[in-house]
Amino acid sequence: MKKRVLSFILAAAMIFSLAACGKKAEETPSASEATSTEAPSTEAAASGEPAEIQVFIAASLNKVMTELAEMYNKDHPEVTINYNADSSGTLLTQIQEGAACDMFFSAAQKQMNALEEDKLIVEGTRVNVVNNQVCVVKAKGTETAVTGLADIEKAKSIALADGSVPVGKYTRQALVKIGKLPETEDVSTITTAEVMNALGGVEISEQSNVSKVRTAVMEGSCEVGTVYYSDTYTFEDQLEIIEKVSYDLTGNVIYPLCRVVNKEATDAQNAAADAFYQFLLSDEATAVFDKYLFDTNVER
C-alpha cells in the first residue's frame, strides 16, 4: 500500500514539473523574438550570412563605387551590392514612389533634403562624403572658341544636363552668377529652352544625367559640355578640360550619403547595408575617392 502511495506521489510530481516547463517555454520568447525590435548590428554582416542590398548612386559615382564594391567584396563575398546609377533627381523620385532602396548617395543636398522631409532617412545616417567641381570640357583634339562658361555661347552646340540633375543645376547657378541667366529663387527650375535663349539661341542637347553629357561630348555630338571633374578620370585621352568652374560661382558640390528606410529589408540586409555604409566612410574608401579626383576634405 505504501509503495502504491509513493508511486502516485512521484507520478504527480513529474506531471506538475512537465506542465510547469511547458508553461515556461510558452512564456519565454525565442532569441529572434527577443531581438526583433532592436536595430541590426554590423556584426551580423561579418557573420557570413548572405545578403543583397540596393544602393542608389548619382551617375557621376558609378566608376568609383564599382571599384569600392569590388574592394568590399574581397572581404565580404556574401554581400551582393546592386547599384542603381542615375541622376539624383530621378533616384529621389524612385525612392519616393516606393522603390526598394537601402542606401542613397546623392550628388546634391536638394534631393537629400527632400528625402529627409519625407522621413525616409534612417536617423543619424545622413553624412557629407565628398565635394566635386564643375568643368567645361571638349573632346580631345577638337577645336573650339570657348574658353569657359563666360563665352560658352560661342560653341556650335552644348551638352547640358537638365535642371533636376545636380550638374545641370550647378551649371545654371554659375551662369546666374556671371549674369548669363536672370536671378531666380530655384535655379533648377530654369528650363533648357530658357538657357538656350539666354545664350543667344545656341543649340543645346539636354541630357538626363552627367554620364550622358560626357558621352555626347566625347562622341562629338556636342562641341562642349559641363561635367564634374571626377567624370574626367580615366577619360583624359578623350576629354580636355577647358575650365574648372570656381566654387565661388557654383557653391560647394557636396555629395551626401544616407541609409534609407526600407521596411521590407531583412535583419541580414539591414546589417549588410549598415556595414557597407561604414566602409564608405572609412580611410580606405577615402583613398579611392581621392584617386577618382573627388575632394575628400569635407566636414562630416
Short mmCIF file of C-alpha atoms in Angstrom, two decimals:
data_model
loop_
_atom_site.label_atom_id
_atom_site.label_comp_id
_atom_site.label_asym_id
_atom_site.label_seq_id
_atom_site.Cartn_x
_atom_site.Cartn_y
_atom_site.Cartn_z
CA MET A 1 0.00 0.00 0.00
CA LYS A 2 2.82 2.39 0.96
CA LYS A 3 4.53 1.61 -2.36
CA ARG A 4 1.36 2.50 -4.29
CA VAL A 5 1.02 5.84 -2.48
CA LEU A 6 4.68 6.66 -3.09
CA SER A 7 4.36 5.83 -6.81
CA PHE A 8 1.27 8.04 -7.08
CA ILE A 9 3.08 10.95 -5.41
CA LEU A 10 6.12 10.60 -7.74
CA ALA A 11 3.93 10.44 -10.86
CA ALA A 12 2.01 13.55 -9.79
CA ALA A 13 5.26 15.41 -9.18
CA MET A 14 6.54 14.55 -12.67
CA ILE A 15 3.29 15.71 -14.32
CA PHE A 16 3.41 19.02 -12.40
CA SER A 17 7.07 19.52 -13.37
CA LEU A 18 6.38 18.91 -17.07
CA ALA A 19 3.40 21.26 -17.04
CA ALA A 20 5.50 23.98 -15.43
CA CYS A 21 8.26 23.54 -18.01
CA GLY A 22 5.72 23.76 -20.83
CA LYS A 23 4.28 26.95 -19.43
CA LYS A 24 7.77 28.45 -19.02
CA ALA A 25 8.62 27.62 -22.65
CA GLU A 26 5.45 29.33 -23.84
CA GLU A 27 6.15 32.48 -21.81
CA THR A 28 9.83 32.84 -22.83
CA PRO A 29 10.31 34.46 -26.30
CA SER A 30 12.75 32.93 -28.75
CA ALA A 31 16.09 34.65 -29.38
CA SER A 32 14.80 36.08 -32.64
CA GLU A 33 11.63 37.37 -30.98
CA ALA A 34 13.63 38.98 -28.20
CA THR A 35 15.79 40.95 -30.64
CA SER A 36 13.32 41.60 -33.45
CA THR A 37 12.77 45.24 -32.45
CA GLU A 38 16.46 46.04 -31.98
CA ALA A 39 18.44 47.90 -34.64
CA PRO A 40 20.50 45.49 -36.75
CA SER A 41 24.17 45.27 -35.82
CA THR A 42 27.02 45.41 -38.32
CA GLU A 43 28.38 42.32 -36.53
CA ALA A 44 25.70 40.32 -38.35
CA ALA A 45 27.16 41.38 -41.67
CA ALA A 46 30.50 39.89 -40.70
CA SER A 47 28.90 36.56 -39.85
CA GLY A 48 28.96 35.42 -43.47
CA GLU A 49 25.18 35.37 -43.83
CA PRO A 50 24.24 36.07 -47.48
CA ALA A 51 22.54 39.41 -48.11
CA GLU A 52 21.60 41.56 -51.08
CA ILE A 53 21.47 45.35 -50.80
CA GLN A 54 20.14 48.08 -53.10
CA VAL A 55 22.31 51.19 -53.36
CA PHE A 56 21.09 54.22 -55.34
CA ILE A 57 24.00 56.36 -56.56
CA ALA A 58 24.40 59.54 -58.62
CA ALA A 59 25.63 58.69 -62.13
CA SER A 60 28.92 60.51 -61.51
CA LEU A 61 29.72 57.98 -58.77
CA ASN A 62 29.37 54.92 -60.95
CA LYS A 63 33.04 54.18 -61.62
CA VAL A 64 34.37 54.88 -58.12
CA MET A 65 31.55 52.94 -56.47
CA THR A 66 32.15 49.97 -58.75
CA GLU A 67 35.75 49.80 -57.55
CA LEU A 68 34.68 50.22 -53.92
CA ALA A 69 32.19 47.36 -54.23
CA GLU A 70 34.90 45.12 -55.67
CA MET A 71 37.20 46.01 -52.77
CA TYR A 72 34.46 45.37 -50.22
CA ASN A 73 33.51 42.01 -51.72
CA LYS A 74 37.04 40.69 -51.29
CA ASP A 75 36.36 40.53 -47.54
CA HIS A 76 32.56 40.19 -47.79
CA PRO A 77 31.80 37.91 -50.74
CA GLU A 78 28.46 37.01 -49.15
CA VAL A 79 27.09 40.53 -49.78
CA THR A 80 25.62 41.31 -53.20
CA ILE A 81 25.69 45.06 -53.89
CA ASN A 82 23.22 46.18 -56.54
CA TYR A 83 23.73 49.71 -57.88
CA ASN A 84 21.08 51.89 -59.45
CA ALA A 85 23.01 54.76 -61.09
CA ASP A 86 21.15 57.76 -62.50
CA SER A 87 20.57 61.44 -61.86
CA SER A 88 19.92 62.24 -58.20
CA GLY A 89 16.52 63.70 -59.09
CA THR A 90 15.42 60.51 -60.85
CA LEU A 91 16.65 58.36 -57.97
CA LEU A 92 14.80 60.52 -55.44
CA THR A 93 11.55 60.09 -57.35
CA GLN A 94 12.02 56.33 -57.47
CA ILE A 95 12.57 56.14 -53.71
CA GLN A 96 9.57 58.37 -53.02
CA GLU A 97 7.44 56.12 -55.21
CA GLY A 98 8.38 53.06 -53.17
CA ALA A 99 11.39 51.52 -54.93
CA ALA A 100 13.33 49.17 -52.64
CA CYS A 101 16.44 51.05 -51.54
CA ASP A 102 18.85 50.61 -48.64
CA MET A 103 21.23 53.50 -49.30
CA PHE A 104 21.17 56.79 -51.24
CA PHE A 105 24.33 58.60 -52.39
CA SER A 106 23.26 61.90 -53.95
CA ALA A 107 25.25 64.46 -55.94
CA ALA A 108 23.45 67.35 -54.22
CA GLN A 109 21.84 68.34 -50.94
CA LYS A 110 18.47 69.23 -52.52
CA GLN A 111 17.46 65.62 -53.11
CA MET A 112 18.68 64.57 -49.68
CA ASN A 113 16.68 67.39 -48.09
CA ALA A 114 13.55 66.15 -49.85
CA LEU A 115 14.19 62.60 -48.63
CA GLU A 116 14.61 63.87 -45.09
CA GLU A 117 11.37 65.85 -45.29
CA ASP A 118 9.62 62.63 -46.28
CA LYS A 119 11.13 60.91 -43.21
CA LEU A 120 12.79 58.28 -45.39
CA ILE A 121 16.30 58.65 -43.93
CA VAL A 122 17.42 56.34 -41.12
CA GLU A 123 18.02 58.70 -38.21
CA GLY A 124 21.62 59.80 -37.73
CA THR A 125 22.94 58.39 -41.02
CA ARG A 126 22.99 61.48 -43.23
CA VAL A 127 26.61 62.49 -43.83
CA ASN A 128 28.60 64.57 -46.34
CA VAL A 129 31.22 62.39 -48.02
CA VAL A 130 32.94 64.23 -50.90
CA ASN A 131 33.00 67.50 -52.84
CA ASN A 132 33.32 67.88 -56.61
CA GLN A 133 33.86 70.62 -59.19
CA VAL A 134 32.01 71.53 -62.38
CA CYS A 135 34.15 71.60 -65.52
CA VAL A 136 33.61 72.80 -69.07
CA VAL A 137 35.01 70.13 -71.39
CA LYS A 138 35.52 69.37 -75.07
CA ALA A 139 36.60 66.27 -76.95
CA LYS A 140 40.36 65.74 -77.01
CA GLY A 141 41.99 67.26 -80.08
CA THR A 142 38.97 69.24 -81.24
CA GLU A 143 38.82 72.97 -81.84
CA THR A 144 36.52 75.44 -80.06
CA ALA A 145 36.42 79.17 -79.45
CA VAL A 146 35.03 78.54 -75.96
CA THR A 147 37.37 79.37 -73.08
CA GLY A 148 34.87 78.67 -70.29
CA LEU A 149 31.38 79.49 -69.09
CA ALA A 150 31.95 83.19 -69.75
CA ASP A 151 31.82 82.63 -73.51
CA ILE A 152 30.20 79.21 -73.75
CA GLU A 153 27.68 80.59 -76.25
CA LYS A 154 30.50 80.62 -78.84
CA ALA A 155 30.06 76.86 -79.17
CA LYS A 156 28.05 75.48 -82.05
CA SER A 157 26.41 73.03 -79.65
CA ILE A 158 26.37 72.37 -75.91
CA ALA A 159 25.58 69.21 -73.94
CA LEU A 160 23.77 70.24 -70.76
CA ALA A 161 22.01 68.23 -68.07
CA ASP A 162 18.51 69.37 -67.20
CA GLY A 163 17.84 71.35 -64.04
CA SER A 164 16.76 68.35 -61.95
CA VAL A 165 20.25 66.88 -62.40
CA PRO A 166 22.76 68.34 -59.92
CA VAL A 167 25.43 69.15 -62.54
CA GLY A 168 22.73 70.93 -64.56
CA LYS A 169 21.65 72.86 -61.50
CA TYR A 170 25.21 73.88 -60.60
CA THR A 171 25.88 74.97 -64.18
CA ARG A 172 22.77 77.14 -64.12
CA GLN A 173 23.83 78.58 -60.75
CA ALA A 174 27.18 79.60 -62.22
CA LEU A 175 25.51 81.14 -65.28
CA VAL A 176 23.31 83.19 -62.95
CA LYS A 177 26.36 84.35 -61.00
CA ILE A 178 28.12 85.61 -64.12
CA GLY A 179 25.00 87.32 -65.41
CA LYS A 180 24.18 84.97 -68.27
CA LEU A 181 20.90 83.92 -66.65
CA PRO A 182 18.49 86.01 -64.56
CA GLU A 183 18.29 85.66 -60.79
CA THR A 184 15.69 83.15 -59.65
CA GLU A 185 14.74 81.55 -56.34
CA ASP A 186 15.38 78.00 -57.56
CA VAL A 187 17.85 77.72 -60.44
CA SER A 188 16.88 74.11 -61.06
CA THR A 189 13.57 75.36 -62.49
CA ILE A 190 15.32 77.20 -65.32
CA THR A 191 14.48 75.20 -68.44
CA THR A 192 16.94 74.23 -71.12
CA ALA A 193 14.97 76.35 -73.60
CA GLU A 194 15.44 79.37 -71.32
CA VAL A 195 19.17 78.72 -71.12
CA MET A 196 19.33 78.42 -74.91
CA ASN A 197 17.52 81.73 -75.40
CA ALA A 198 19.69 83.48 -72.81
CA LEU A 199 22.80 82.28 -74.67
CA GLY A 200 21.63 83.70 -77.98
CA GLY A 201 19.92 80.63 -79.40
CA VAL A 202 22.91 78.26 -79.27
CA GLU A 203 21.95 74.62 -79.84
CA ILE A 204 21.69 72.73 -76.55
CA SER A 205 21.32 68.97 -76.26
CA GLU A 206 19.55 68.26 -72.97
CA GLN A 207 20.80 65.15 -71.15
CA SER A 208 19.24 63.24 -68.26
CA ASN A 209 22.47 62.66 -66.31
CA VAL A 210 26.10 63.71 -66.28
CA SER A 211 27.42 60.50 -67.85
CA LYS A 212 25.30 61.17 -70.93
CA VAL A 213 26.72 64.70 -71.14
CA ARG A 214 30.23 63.28 -71.14
CA THR A 215 29.35 60.74 -73.83
CA ALA A 216 27.77 63.42 -76.04
CA VAL A 217 30.98 65.47 -75.90
CA MET A 218 33.38 62.55 -76.36
CA GLU A 219 31.44 61.20 -79.34
CA GLY A 220 31.38 64.64 -80.97
CA SER A 221 27.61 65.11 -80.83
CA CYS A 222 28.23 68.38 -78.98
CA GLU A 223 31.19 70.74 -79.12
CA VAL A 224 31.34 71.35 -75.34
CA GLY A 225 29.53 70.35 -72.19
CA THR A 226 29.63 70.63 -68.39
CA VAL A 227 30.55 67.62 -66.27
CA TYR A 228 32.21 67.05 -62.91
CA TYR A 229 35.97 66.93 -62.50
CA SER A 230 35.64 63.33 -61.30
CA ASP A 231 33.94 62.43 -64.61
CA THR A 232 37.18 63.13 -66.45
CA TYR A 233 39.10 60.41 -64.55
CA THR A 234 40.33 57.68 -66.95
CA PHE A 235 38.97 59.71 -69.88
CA GLU A 236 41.99 62.01 -70.18
CA ASP A 237 42.73 60.64 -73.67
CA GLN A 238 39.19 61.52 -74.84
CA LEU A 239 38.31 64.67 -72.89
CA GLU A 240 40.03 68.01 -72.39
CA ILE A 241 39.14 70.38 -69.58
CA ILE A 242 38.60 73.92 -70.83
CA GLU A 243 37.74 75.39 -67.42
CA LYS A 244 37.33 74.26 -63.84
CA VAL A 245 34.45 76.41 -62.66
CA SER A 246 35.15 78.22 -59.40
CA TYR A 247 33.26 77.23 -56.24
CA ASP A 248 32.52 80.96 -55.94
CA LEU A 249 30.15 80.50 -58.88
CA THR A 250 28.64 77.08 -58.18
CA GLY A 251 28.94 76.79 -54.42
CA ASN A 252 30.26 73.53 -52.97
CA VAL A 253 29.23 70.41 -54.87
CA ILE A 254 28.70 68.21 -51.84
CA TYR A 255 27.69 64.55 -52.15
CA PRO A 256 25.67 63.39 -49.12
CA LEU A 257 25.09 59.75 -48.20
CA CYS A 258 22.41 58.14 -46.06
CA ARG A 259 20.76 54.87 -45.14
CA VAL A 260 17.22 54.74 -46.46
CA VAL A 261 14.24 53.42 -44.52
CA ASN A 262 13.40 50.10 -46.16
CA LYS A 263 10.53 48.41 -44.36
CA GLU A 264 10.86 45.28 -46.48
CA ALA A 265 14.53 44.69 -45.58
CA THR A 266 15.52 41.65 -43.52
CA ASP A 267 17.81 41.86 -40.49
CA ALA A 268 20.65 40.44 -42.60
CA GLN A 269 20.01 43.01 -45.31
CA ASN A 270 19.97 45.89 -42.82
CA ALA A 271 23.17 44.65 -41.21
CA ALA A 272 24.90 44.33 -44.57
CA ALA A 273 23.78 47.84 -45.59
CA ASP A 274 24.99 49.25 -42.25
CA ALA A 275 28.39 47.64 -42.70
CA PHE A 276 28.82 48.85 -46.30
CA TYR A 277 27.75 52.34 -45.22
CA GLN A 278 30.52 52.35 -42.60
CA PHE A 279 33.02 51.10 -45.17
CA LEU A 280 32.23 54.06 -47.46
CA LEU A 281 33.22 56.39 -44.62
CA SER A 282 36.49 54.58 -43.90
CA ASP A 283 40.02 55.81 -44.64
CA GLU A 284 40.36 53.00 -47.18
CA ALA A 285 37.36 54.28 -49.16
CA THR A 286 38.54 57.90 -48.83
CA ALA A 287 41.78 57.00 -50.60
CA VAL A 288 39.79 55.61 -53.53
CA PHE A 289 37.61 58.74 -53.75
CA ASP A 290 40.81 60.79 -53.84
CA LYS A 291 42.11 58.72 -56.72
CA TYR A 292 38.95 59.40 -58.70
CA LEU A 293 39.50 63.19 -58.34
CA PHE A 294 36.86 63.81 -55.67
CA ASP A 295 37.69 66.32 -52.95
CA THR A 296 37.53 64.44 -49.65
CA ASN A 297 38.39 67.43 -47.48
CA VAL A 298 34.76 67.67 -46.37
CA GLU A 299 33.39 68.33 -42.91
CA ARG A 300 31.21 65.42 -41.86
#
